[in-house]
Short mmCIF file of C-alpha atoms in Angstrom, two decimals:
data_model
loop_
_atom_site.label_atom_id
_atom_site.label_comp_id
_atom_site.label_asym_id
_atom_site.label_seq_id
_atom_site.Cartn_x
_atom_site.Cartn_y
_atom_site.Cartn_z
CA MET S 897 -60.51 -15.83 39.16
CA LYS S 898 -62.87 -12.85 39.23
CA LYS S 899 -61.66 -9.42 38.23
CA PRO S 900 -60.11 -7.84 41.30
CA GLU S 901 -61.29 -4.37 42.17
CA LYS S 902 -57.76 -3.01 41.96
CA LEU S 903 -54.63 -4.45 40.45
CA ILE S 904 -52.38 -2.09 42.39
CA VAL S 905 -52.97 -1.40 46.07
CA ASN S 906 -50.73 1.06 47.93
CA GLY S 907 -48.19 0.88 45.14
CA GLU S 908 -48.07 -2.92 45.32
CA ARG S 909 -49.24 -5.28 42.62
CA LEU S 910 -51.25 -8.43 43.30
CA ASP S 911 -48.06 -10.46 43.70
CA GLY S 912 -46.45 -7.80 45.88
CA ARG S 913 -44.17 -6.36 43.21
CA ALA S 914 -43.45 -2.69 42.61
CA PRO S 915 -44.54 -1.35 39.19
CA ASP S 916 -40.99 -1.46 37.80
CA GLU S 917 -40.06 -4.83 39.28
CA LEU S 918 -39.36 -7.95 37.24
CA ARG S 919 -40.65 -11.32 38.40
CA PRO S 920 -37.97 -13.68 39.75
CA LEU S 921 -35.90 -14.67 36.72
CA LYS S 922 -33.74 -17.75 36.42
CA ILE S 923 -31.71 -18.55 33.32
CA GLU S 924 -29.68 -21.72 32.80
CA ALA S 925 -27.57 -22.46 29.73
CA GLY S 926 -26.84 -25.86 28.25
CA ILE S 927 -29.30 -28.12 30.02
CA LEU S 928 -30.21 -30.51 27.18
CA GLU S 929 -27.78 -33.26 26.22
CA ARG S 930 -28.61 -33.84 22.56
CA ALA S 931 -29.27 -30.30 21.40
CA ASP S 932 -26.39 -28.25 20.00
CA GLY S 933 -27.41 -25.49 22.35
CA SER S 934 -30.12 -25.08 24.93
CA ALA S 935 -31.43 -22.92 27.73
CA TYR S 936 -34.08 -22.97 30.41
CA VAL S 937 -35.81 -19.85 31.62
CA GLU S 938 -38.11 -19.37 34.55
CA LEU S 939 -39.83 -16.01 34.77
CA GLY S 940 -42.21 -16.05 37.69
CA ALA S 941 -44.50 -18.98 36.94
CA ASN S 942 -43.35 -19.27 33.31
CA LYS S 943 -41.17 -22.26 32.53
CA VAL S 944 -39.71 -22.23 29.05
CA LEU S 945 -37.17 -24.44 27.30
CA ALA S 946 -35.28 -23.52 24.16
CA ALA S 947 -33.11 -25.77 22.01
CA VAL S 948 -30.96 -24.94 19.02
CA TYR S 949 -29.96 -27.42 16.32
CA GLY S 950 -27.52 -26.43 13.66
CA PRO S 951 -26.26 -24.95 11.54
CA ARG S 952 -27.16 -28.24 9.85
CA GLU S 953 -28.22 -29.38 6.42
CA MET S 954 -31.57 -27.97 5.41
CA HIS S 955 -34.36 -30.44 4.80
CA PRO S 956 -36.43 -30.34 2.72
CA ARG S 957 -33.70 -29.55 0.21
CA HIS S 958 -35.79 -27.24 -1.91
CA ARG S 959 -35.84 -24.81 1.01
CA GLN S 960 -32.06 -24.49 0.99
CA GLN S 961 -30.77 -21.03 0.15
CA PRO S 962 -27.58 -21.01 -1.94
CA ASP S 963 -26.16 -17.89 -0.27
CA THR S 964 -27.31 -18.07 3.32
CA ALA S 965 -28.53 -20.19 6.17
CA VAL S 966 -32.19 -20.09 7.06
CA LEU S 967 -33.34 -19.43 10.61
CA ARG S 968 -36.39 -21.46 11.57
CA CYS S 969 -38.23 -20.82 14.83
CA ARG S 970 -41.00 -22.85 16.36
CA TYR S 971 -42.81 -21.52 19.41
CA ASN S 972 -45.02 -24.19 20.91
CA MET S 973 -47.09 -24.54 24.06
CA ALA S 974 -47.42 -27.82 25.90
CA PRO S 975 -51.05 -28.98 26.25
CA PHE S 976 -50.61 -28.90 30.04
CA SER S 977 -49.04 -25.44 30.14
CA VAL S 978 -52.28 -23.51 30.60
CA ASP S 979 -55.42 -23.87 32.75
CA GLU S 980 -57.56 -25.40 30.04
CA ARG S 981 -55.76 -28.04 27.99
CA LYS S 982 -54.35 -26.50 24.85
CA ARG S 983 -54.91 -28.56 21.76
CA PRO S 984 -51.50 -29.74 20.53
CA GLY S 985 -50.07 -28.31 17.35
CA PRO S 986 -49.76 -24.81 15.94
CA ASP S 987 -52.65 -22.39 16.24
CA ARG S 988 -52.78 -18.88 14.80
CA ARG S 989 -51.25 -17.33 17.88
CA SER S 990 -48.23 -19.63 17.93
CA VAL S 991 -47.65 -19.21 14.18
CA GLU S 992 -47.53 -15.45 14.67
CA ILE S 993 -45.27 -15.70 17.72
CA SER S 994 -42.92 -18.02 15.83
CA LYS S 995 -42.69 -15.41 13.08
CA VAL S 996 -41.99 -12.42 15.31
CA THR S 997 -39.52 -14.48 17.36
CA ARG S 998 -37.58 -15.33 14.23
CA GLU S 999 -37.58 -11.67 13.23
CA ALA S 1000 -36.41 -10.69 16.72
CA LEU S 1001 -33.43 -13.05 16.60
CA GLU S 1002 -32.33 -13.07 12.99
CA SER S 1003 -30.46 -9.77 12.86
CA VAL S 1004 -27.87 -10.83 15.47
CA LEU S 1005 -26.85 -13.94 13.51
CA PHE S 1006 -24.33 -14.23 10.68
CA LEU S 1007 -26.51 -16.46 8.53
CA GLU S 1008 -24.45 -15.69 5.43
CA LEU S 1009 -21.66 -17.81 6.94
CA TYR S 1010 -23.64 -21.02 6.46
CA PRO S 1011 -25.08 -21.31 2.95
CA ARG S 1012 -27.60 -24.13 2.33
CA SER S 1013 -27.96 -24.71 6.07
CA VAL S 1014 -30.68 -24.26 8.61
CA ILE S 1015 -30.54 -23.15 12.21
CA ASP S 1016 -33.53 -24.53 14.08
CA VAL S 1017 -34.75 -22.87 17.25
CA PHE S 1018 -37.37 -24.80 19.18
CA ILE S 1019 -39.14 -23.03 22.03
CA GLU S 1020 -41.35 -25.12 24.28
CA VAL S 1021 -43.54 -23.47 26.89
CA LEU S 1022 -44.00 -25.94 29.74
CA GLN S 1023 -45.87 -23.64 32.08
CA ALA S 1024 -47.39 -20.32 31.08
CA ASP S 1025 -48.21 -17.18 33.03
CA ALA S 1026 -48.03 -14.32 30.47
CA GLY S 1027 -44.76 -13.24 28.97
CA THR S 1028 -43.98 -16.59 27.35
CA ARG S 1029 -42.85 -15.10 24.05
CA THR S 1030 -40.37 -12.82 25.82
CA ALA S 1031 -39.15 -15.64 28.05
CA GLY S 1032 -38.84 -17.79 24.92
CA ILE S 1033 -36.72 -15.17 23.15
CA ASN S 1034 -34.47 -14.78 26.19
CA ALA S 1035 -34.03 -18.55 26.30
CA ALA S 1036 -33.50 -18.85 22.55
CA ALA S 1037 -30.77 -16.19 22.54
CA VAL S 1038 -28.89 -17.98 25.31
CA ALA S 1039 -29.38 -21.32 23.53
CA LEU S 1040 -27.95 -19.87 20.31
CA ALA S 1041 -24.89 -18.67 22.19
CA ASP S 1042 -24.65 -22.05 23.93
CA ALA S 1043 -24.70 -23.73 20.51
CA GLY S 1044 -21.65 -21.68 19.54
CA VAL S 1045 -23.49 -19.90 16.74
CA PRO S 1046 -21.64 -16.62 16.06
CA MET S 1047 -23.68 -13.67 17.26
CA ARG S 1048 -23.29 -9.90 17.12
CA ASP S 1049 -24.88 -9.63 20.56
CA MET S 1050 -27.56 -11.17 22.76
CA VAL S 1051 -31.25 -10.49 22.31
CA SER S 1052 -33.10 -9.55 25.50
CA SER S 1053 -36.83 -9.31 25.81
CA VAL S 1054 -39.48 -8.18 28.27
CA ALA S 1055 -43.10 -7.06 28.33
CA VAL S 1056 -44.35 -3.76 29.68
CA GLY S 1057 -47.92 -2.65 30.01
CA LYS S 1058 -50.54 -0.57 31.73
CA ILE S 1059 -52.72 -1.65 34.63
CA ASP S 1060 -54.90 0.68 36.70
CA ASP S 1061 -53.45 3.59 34.67
CA THR S 1062 -49.94 2.75 35.87
CA ILE S 1063 -47.12 1.68 33.57
CA VAL S 1064 -45.74 -1.62 34.86
CA LEU S 1065 -43.04 -4.08 33.95
CA ASP S 1066 -43.51 -7.77 33.18
CA LEU S 1067 -47.24 -8.48 33.47
CA THR S 1068 -48.62 -11.68 34.98
CA LYS S 1069 -51.54 -13.49 33.40
CA ASP S 1070 -54.02 -11.79 35.72
CA GLU S 1071 -52.54 -8.39 34.99
CA ASP S 1072 -52.58 -9.10 31.27
CA GLN S 1073 -56.17 -10.26 31.43
CA TRP S 1074 -57.54 -7.43 33.55
CA GLY S 1075 -55.09 -4.70 32.66
CA THR S 1076 -55.33 -2.25 29.79
CA THR S 1077 -52.19 -2.70 27.74
CA ASP S 1078 -49.52 -5.26 26.98
CA MET S 1079 -46.39 -4.46 24.97
CA PRO S 1080 -43.76 -7.17 24.48
CA ILE S 1081 -40.46 -5.86 23.23
CA ALA S 1082 -37.08 -7.36 22.34
CA MET S 1083 -33.83 -5.59 21.76
CA VAL S 1084 -30.20 -6.03 20.92
CA PRO S 1085 -28.97 -4.63 24.22
CA ARG S 1086 -25.62 -2.99 23.55
CA LYS S 1087 -26.81 -0.90 20.64
CA LYS S 1088 -30.41 -0.64 21.84
CA LEU S 1089 -31.85 -1.90 18.57
CA ILE S 1090 -35.50 -2.84 18.86
CA THR S 1091 -36.12 -6.12 17.02
CA LEU S 1092 -39.55 -7.02 18.35
CA LEU S 1093 -42.39 -4.74 19.24
CA GLN S 1094 -46.02 -5.63 19.58
CA MET S 1095 -48.68 -3.84 21.50
CA ASP S 1096 -52.34 -4.12 22.23
CA GLY S 1097 -54.47 -1.95 24.48
CA HIS S 1098 -54.13 1.78 24.93
CA PHE S 1099 -51.19 4.14 25.31
CA THR S 1100 -50.96 7.89 25.07
CA LYS S 1101 -47.72 9.29 23.70
CA GLU S 1102 -46.39 9.94 27.22
CA GLU S 1103 -47.32 6.44 28.40
CA PHE S 1104 -45.61 4.91 25.39
CA GLU S 1105 -42.40 6.80 26.21
CA GLN S 1106 -42.59 5.78 29.85
CA ALA S 1107 -43.14 2.14 28.87
CA LEU S 1108 -40.10 2.26 26.59
CA ASP S 1109 -37.99 3.65 29.46
CA LEU S 1110 -39.05 0.75 31.66
CA ALA S 1111 -38.40 -1.82 28.93
CA PHE S 1112 -34.92 -0.49 28.19
CA LYS S 1113 -33.96 -0.66 31.86
CA ALA S 1114 -35.29 -4.18 32.30
CA CYS S 1115 -33.63 -5.51 29.15
CA GLU S 1116 -30.34 -4.23 30.52
CA GLN S 1117 -30.92 -6.29 33.65
CA ILE S 1118 -31.97 -9.39 31.70
CA TYR S 1119 -28.94 -9.03 29.42
CA GLY S 1120 -26.70 -9.20 32.49
CA MET S 1121 -28.43 -12.39 33.63
CA GLN S 1122 -28.16 -14.00 30.21
CA ARG S 1123 -24.43 -13.37 30.16
CA GLN S 1124 -24.13 -14.61 33.73
CA ALA S 1125 -25.88 -17.87 32.75
CA LEU S 1126 -23.38 -18.43 29.94
CA ARG S 1127 -20.49 -17.55 32.22
CA GLU S 1128 -21.65 -20.11 34.76
CA LYS S 1129 -21.76 -22.80 32.12
CA TYR S 1130 -18.44 -22.02 30.49
CA ALA S 1131 -16.20 -20.33 33.07
CA ILE S 1132 -13.23 -22.51 34.01
CA LYS S 1133 -13.78 -23.52 37.58
CA GLN S 1134 -10.76 -23.56 39.87
CA GLU S 1135 -10.17 -26.91 41.55
CA GLU S 1136 -10.09 -26.70 45.31
CA MET Q 284 -45.48 -12.04 1.42
CA TYR Q 285 -42.72 -9.75 0.17
CA GLU Q 286 -41.31 -10.40 -3.21
CA ILE Q 287 -37.79 -10.70 -4.43
CA VAL Q 288 -36.44 -7.49 -5.93
CA SER Q 289 -33.52 -7.55 -8.32
CA SER Q 290 -30.31 -6.25 -6.83
CA VAL Q 291 -30.15 -3.37 -9.31
CA ARG Q 292 -33.59 -2.22 -8.31
CA ARG Q 293 -32.79 -2.85 -4.66
CA ASP Q 294 -29.74 -0.58 -4.80
CA TYR Q 295 -31.73 1.99 -6.73
CA ILE Q 296 -34.50 2.11 -4.13
CA ALA Q 297 -32.00 2.23 -1.28
CA ASP Q 298 -30.02 5.03 -2.94
CA LEU Q 299 -33.18 7.01 -3.59
CA ALA Q 300 -34.18 6.64 0.06
CA ARG Q 301 -30.87 8.11 1.14
CA GLU Q 302 -31.69 11.18 -0.94
CA GLY Q 303 -35.18 11.34 0.53
CA LYS Q 304 -36.79 10.12 -2.70
CA ARG Q 305 -38.92 7.14 -3.67
CA ILE Q 306 -39.31 4.93 -6.68
CA ASP Q 307 -42.83 6.14 -7.39
CA ALA Q 308 -41.87 9.80 -6.92
CA ARG Q 309 -43.64 10.13 -3.58
CA THR Q 310 -42.15 12.00 -0.65
CA LEU Q 311 -41.13 9.94 2.38
CA ASN Q 312 -44.33 10.67 4.28
CA GLN Q 313 -46.73 10.67 1.36
CA PHE Q 314 -49.38 7.95 1.40
CA ARG Q 315 -50.56 6.60 -1.94
CA GLU Q 316 -53.98 7.61 -3.25
CA VAL Q 317 -56.60 5.94 -1.06
CA SER Q 318 -60.17 5.22 -2.01
CA VAL Q 319 -62.86 3.63 0.13
CA GLU Q 320 -65.97 2.27 -1.51
CA VAL Q 321 -68.54 1.07 0.99
CA GLY Q 322 -71.21 -1.55 0.45
CA PRO Q 323 -70.11 -3.20 -2.81
CA ILE Q 324 -71.25 -6.60 -1.57
CA LYS Q 325 -74.97 -6.83 -0.96
CA SER Q 326 -74.86 -10.34 0.43
CA ALA Q 327 -72.69 -9.17 3.33
CA GLN Q 328 -73.87 -7.34 6.45
CA GLY Q 329 -71.37 -4.67 5.62
CA SER Q 330 -68.52 -4.42 3.15
CA ALA Q 331 -65.86 -2.13 1.82
CA LEU Q 332 -63.42 -2.11 -1.06
CA VAL Q 333 -60.27 -0.20 -0.27
CA LYS Q 334 -57.63 0.77 -2.79
CA VAL Q 335 -54.24 2.03 -1.72
CA GLY Q 336 -52.49 2.81 -4.96
CA LYS Q 337 -52.86 -0.44 -6.91
CA THR Q 338 -53.39 -2.57 -3.81
CA GLN Q 339 -56.99 -3.70 -3.51
CA VAL Q 340 -58.59 -5.29 -0.50
CA ILE Q 341 -62.20 -6.09 0.15
CA ALA Q 342 -63.59 -6.70 3.62
CA GLY Q 343 -66.92 -8.36 4.25
CA ILE Q 344 -68.85 -8.56 7.50
CA LYS Q 345 -71.05 -11.49 8.41
CA VAL Q 346 -72.94 -11.77 11.67
CA GLU Q 347 -74.15 -15.07 13.06
CA HIS Q 348 -75.50 -16.62 16.22
CA ALA Q 349 -72.80 -18.24 18.33
CA GLU Q 350 -72.19 -19.72 21.71
CA PRO Q 351 -70.01 -17.32 23.72
CA PHE Q 352 -66.61 -18.20 25.08
CA PRO Q 353 -67.04 -19.64 28.60
CA ASP Q 354 -64.91 -16.85 30.09
CA LYS Q 355 -66.81 -14.14 28.20
CA PRO Q 356 -70.50 -15.06 28.61
CA ASP Q 357 -71.64 -11.45 28.18
CA ASN Q 358 -69.63 -10.46 25.12
CA GLY Q 359 -70.25 -10.80 21.44
CA MET Q 360 -67.45 -12.36 19.45
CA LEU Q 361 -65.07 -10.91 16.89
CA ILE Q 362 -63.37 -13.20 14.38
CA VAL Q 363 -60.98 -11.82 11.78
CA ASN Q 364 -59.76 -13.95 8.92
CA ALA Q 365 -57.52 -12.95 6.02
CA GLU Q 366 -57.12 -14.69 2.68
CA LEU Q 367 -54.17 -13.99 0.43
CA LEU Q 368 -55.94 -15.11 -2.72
CA PRO Q 369 -53.90 -16.69 -5.52
CA LEU Q 370 -55.41 -14.18 -7.93
CA ALA Q 371 -53.80 -11.32 -6.00
CA SER Q 372 -50.16 -12.13 -6.65
CA PRO Q 373 -48.02 -14.66 -8.54
CA THR Q 374 -46.45 -15.56 -5.20
CA PHE Q 375 -49.69 -16.42 -3.40
CA GLU Q 376 -50.64 -20.06 -3.45
CA PRO Q 377 -53.89 -21.81 -2.65
CA GLY Q 378 -54.10 -23.66 0.63
CA ARG Q 379 -54.24 -23.02 4.32
CA PRO Q 380 -53.32 -19.52 5.52
CA ASN Q 381 -49.56 -19.17 5.93
CA GLU Q 382 -47.84 -17.07 8.58
CA ASN Q 383 -48.22 -13.88 6.54
CA ALA Q 384 -51.98 -14.33 6.23
CA ILE Q 385 -52.21 -15.19 9.90
CA GLU Q 386 -50.17 -12.18 10.96
CA LEU Q 387 -52.26 -9.92 8.74
CA ALA Q 388 -55.50 -11.21 10.27
CA ARG Q 389 -54.19 -10.89 13.80
CA VAL Q 390 -52.84 -7.37 13.32
CA VAL Q 391 -56.18 -6.23 11.90
CA ASP Q 392 -57.97 -8.04 14.71
CA ARG Q 393 -55.93 -6.26 17.38
CA GLY Q 394 -56.59 -2.81 15.95
CA ILE Q 395 -60.36 -3.40 15.99
CA ARG Q 396 -60.49 -5.34 19.25
CA GLU Q 397 -58.16 -3.27 21.40
CA SER Q 398 -59.74 0.03 20.43
CA ASN Q 399 -63.16 -1.41 21.38
CA ALA Q 400 -64.32 -0.33 17.94
CA ILE Q 401 -67.25 -2.72 18.24
CA ASP Q 402 -69.26 -2.53 21.44
CA LEU Q 403 -69.21 -6.27 22.05
CA ASP Q 404 -71.15 -5.85 25.32
CA LYS Q 405 -74.22 -5.01 23.24
CA LEU Q 406 -73.99 -8.13 21.09
CA VAL Q 407 -75.43 -10.50 23.68
CA ILE Q 408 -78.74 -12.23 23.09
CA LYS Q 409 -78.80 -14.55 26.10
CA SER Q 410 -75.97 -14.44 28.62
CA GLY Q 411 -73.74 -17.49 28.41
CA GLU Q 412 -75.83 -19.11 25.68
CA ASP Q 413 -76.34 -17.00 22.62
CA VAL Q 414 -74.35 -14.04 21.36
CA TRP Q 415 -73.62 -12.42 18.01
CA ALA Q 416 -70.36 -13.36 16.34
CA VAL Q 417 -69.00 -10.72 13.99
CA PHE Q 418 -66.88 -12.22 11.22
CA ILE Q 419 -64.57 -9.88 9.34
CA ASP Q 420 -63.22 -11.58 6.25
CA ILE Q 421 -60.35 -9.79 4.54
CA TYR Q 422 -60.03 -10.65 0.89
CA VAL Q 423 -56.85 -9.46 -0.79
CA LEU Q 424 -57.56 -8.94 -4.50
CA ASP Q 425 -54.41 -7.24 -5.73
CA HIS Q 426 -51.15 -7.09 -3.80
CA ASP Q 427 -49.08 -4.03 -4.54
CA GLY Q 428 -47.76 -3.56 -1.04
CA ASN Q 429 -48.95 -2.47 2.41
CA LEU Q 430 -51.73 -4.99 2.85
CA ILE Q 431 -51.91 -4.23 6.58
CA ASP Q 432 -53.10 -0.64 6.22
CA ALA Q 433 -55.43 -1.41 3.32
CA SER Q 434 -56.96 -4.36 5.21
CA ALA Q 435 -57.35 -2.49 8.49
CA LEU Q 436 -59.03 0.40 6.68
CA ALA Q 437 -61.31 -1.98 4.78
CA ALA Q 438 -62.25 -3.69 8.03
CA ILE Q 439 -63.31 -0.53 9.87
CA ALA Q 440 -65.01 0.85 6.75
CA ALA Q 441 -66.99 -2.39 6.37
CA LEU Q 442 -67.96 -2.29 10.05
CA LEU Q 443 -69.18 1.28 9.72
CA ASN Q 444 -71.19 0.14 6.70
CA ALA Q 445 -72.75 -2.80 8.56
CA LYS Q 446 -76.53 -2.78 8.72
CA PRO Q 447 -78.72 -4.08 11.52
CA LEU Q 448 -79.43 -7.77 11.06
CA GLU Q 449 -82.78 -8.92 9.80
CA ASP Q 450 -83.29 -11.46 12.52
CA GLU Q 451 -85.89 -11.35 15.27
CA ALA Q 452 -83.17 -11.74 17.91
CA TRP Q 453 -81.50 -8.54 16.71
CA THR Q 454 -82.84 -5.64 18.77
CA LEU Q 455 -80.26 -2.91 18.23
CA PRO Q 456 -81.24 0.08 16.09
CA GLU Q 457 -77.85 0.06 14.43
CA PHE Q 458 -74.58 -1.77 14.36
CA PRO Q 459 -72.73 -0.80 17.57
CA ILE Q 460 -69.53 0.89 16.42
CA GLN Q 461 -67.94 3.30 18.89
CA LYS Q 462 -64.35 3.90 17.68
CA ARG Q 463 -62.55 4.29 14.38
CA PRO Q 464 -59.09 2.75 14.62
CA VAL Q 465 -56.82 3.34 11.65
CA THR Q 466 -53.51 1.58 11.05
CA VAL Q 467 -50.52 3.20 9.39
CA THR Q 468 -47.37 1.31 8.44
CA VAL Q 469 -43.96 2.92 8.35
CA ALA Q 470 -41.07 1.07 6.74
CA LYS Q 471 -37.36 1.59 7.19
CA ILE Q 472 -35.08 1.59 4.15
CA ASN Q 473 -31.45 2.65 4.37
CA ASN Q 474 -32.14 4.25 7.76
CA LYS Q 475 -34.91 6.39 6.32
CA LEU Q 476 -38.52 6.07 7.42
CA ILE Q 477 -41.11 5.90 4.66
CA ILE Q 478 -44.85 5.73 5.02
CA ASP Q 479 -47.02 3.21 3.13
CA PRO Q 480 -44.37 1.03 1.43
CA CYS Q 481 -45.26 -0.16 -2.07
CA LEU Q 482 -44.48 -3.73 -3.13
CA ASP Q 483 -40.91 -3.08 -4.27
CA GLU Q 484 -40.18 -1.06 -1.16
CA GLU Q 485 -41.46 -3.93 0.97
CA GLY Q 486 -39.03 -6.21 -0.82
CA VAL Q 487 -36.17 -3.90 0.13
CA MET Q 488 -37.17 -2.67 3.58
CA ASP Q 489 -35.23 -3.67 6.68
CA ALA Q 490 -38.23 -3.53 8.96
CA ARG Q 491 -41.69 -2.09 9.29
CA ILE Q 492 -43.84 -0.88 12.15
CA SER Q 493 -47.62 -0.76 11.96
CA ILE Q 494 -49.32 1.56 14.42
CA ALA Q 495 -53.07 1.70 15.00
CA THR Q 496 -54.38 4.93 16.47
CA ILE Q 497 -57.84 6.14 17.45
CA GLU Q 498 -59.51 9.54 17.19
CA ASP Q 499 -57.56 11.20 20.02
CA GLY Q 500 -54.23 10.10 18.56
CA SER Q 501 -53.50 7.50 21.24
CA ILE Q 502 -52.22 4.07 20.25
CA CYS Q 503 -54.33 0.91 20.46
CA ALA Q 504 -52.09 -1.63 18.71
CA MET Q 505 -48.62 -1.97 17.23
CA GLN Q 506 -46.71 -4.62 15.37
CA LYS Q 507 -43.13 -4.59 14.20
CA GLY Q 508 -42.21 -6.84 11.30
CA GLY Q 509 -39.12 -7.71 9.32
CA ILE Q 510 -35.72 -8.81 10.48
CA GLY Q 511 -34.28 -5.32 10.87
CA TYR Q 512 -34.52 -3.08 13.91
CA PHE Q 513 -35.78 0.30 15.04
CA LEU Q 514 -34.03 2.79 17.25
CA ARG Q 515 -36.09 4.49 19.89
CA GLU Q 516 -36.04 7.84 18.06
CA GLU Q 517 -37.23 6.11 14.92
CA LEU Q 518 -40.17 4.59 16.80
CA GLU Q 519 -41.15 7.99 18.09
CA GLN Q 520 -40.88 9.48 14.61
CA ALA Q 521 -42.94 6.61 13.15
CA TYR Q 522 -45.62 7.23 15.73
CA GLU Q 523 -45.87 10.90 14.77
CA MET Q 524 -46.18 9.90 11.11
CA ALA Q 525 -48.84 7.32 11.92
CA ARG Q 526 -50.81 9.75 14.04
CA ALA Q 527 -50.86 12.47 11.40
CA GLU Q 528 -51.66 10.11 8.52
CA GLY Q 529 -54.19 8.23 10.65
CA ALA Q 530 -56.30 11.37 10.89
CA GLU Q 531 -56.20 11.74 7.08
CA LEU Q 532 -57.26 8.14 6.52
CA ARG Q 533 -60.00 8.38 9.14
CA ALA Q 534 -61.47 11.31 7.24
CA LYS Q 535 -61.98 8.92 4.29
CA LEU Q 536 -64.34 6.84 6.42
CA GLY Q 537 -66.94 9.59 6.18
#
């Protein structure tokens, strides 16, 4: 695709969304049989699976911690998830995303309850269209809850950015590529604690504030959908 | 990358923070002594040795011919690599870069790339076939905390020091640098924000935020690290600290 002249025309983005509009979001809890917990998230064209195993015995043993469980996160992209085949295995980008994902999730867990154990979070991106790390975090948080791991709260995540000098929510790949700024953010929604923040591009102070406003609002919305997904899985259904 | 701090020392640092004090007697928004020595490495295109307190980082620039990325036929390339050398800390081991080295390289990369510090449009020899690739290699020599800021400063200082290449394909009068991004890290200990954490403070901190700003004070890159969190007001305060200190550090670039 060539760079379009404008990314926003008459207040509408290329895919018809308003600047503060999220892509269609679908969250399902508990969709994998063998995993202790799992979730599937679709955010626009992103399709992301997350599975949680554990708390279980840590292997290799020398990585056990005597006083706490260890949270391990692996963010991985399927070779067929992007236009040009991605070489399998971790690259620098996915190592970094795995790290910041772990740091985004860890503070809501009570790891001290499970000494010598590991909680494994596996995030697999099946189809990518920008925003995979945030979709992965949303899925992972639901999967952790689905696994019955005690949590202080959910973690909700979204990206905000700047295209054509307008602050927008939830960038697509085209907007990320041709836009100015991308800022993924994750938060613990009830207390509004920011646990992930990355940014590249350009923001003035005012734009940064405006972007935060947008992110806070959207995380609220995503939080509601995460809880709804868990409710749908676990609510006792009345027999007709 | 952060080292284990004994619980006595941990409590001590946390208690000091509550009183607005620090283990090395700095104030909360006092950066350590910074020195920038440019051009120590003659075999590099450009180089800089940066010291932040006892932390020492050297950055070296190499420029080579390369085939451009298919989607960027008219852009030079920027490649940032960071090595946490085993001589720099008892906790660094030889081998492939771990996630800390990778994060360090990518955070430095984003500050340079997103500010358009290098005019990559000018580093094209033949569209789609031959461009200049700028390699920034970050070499950590002594790790006493805050490698991100030291490395980012070394990178831009080395770029500013870079000489035109002695190669017949090189036609530019000088190395095309157009912005001076500077990264400042603010750590959170016991709900207090401190600038430029030293090694022990890094071992104690709940979280850190690294903010790269350019000349006009606007932001070009950010990265939060650590398992703790930031409140919105804390982010805004950290940004003000980074903006003010960024101007001070930029002045050291000459």
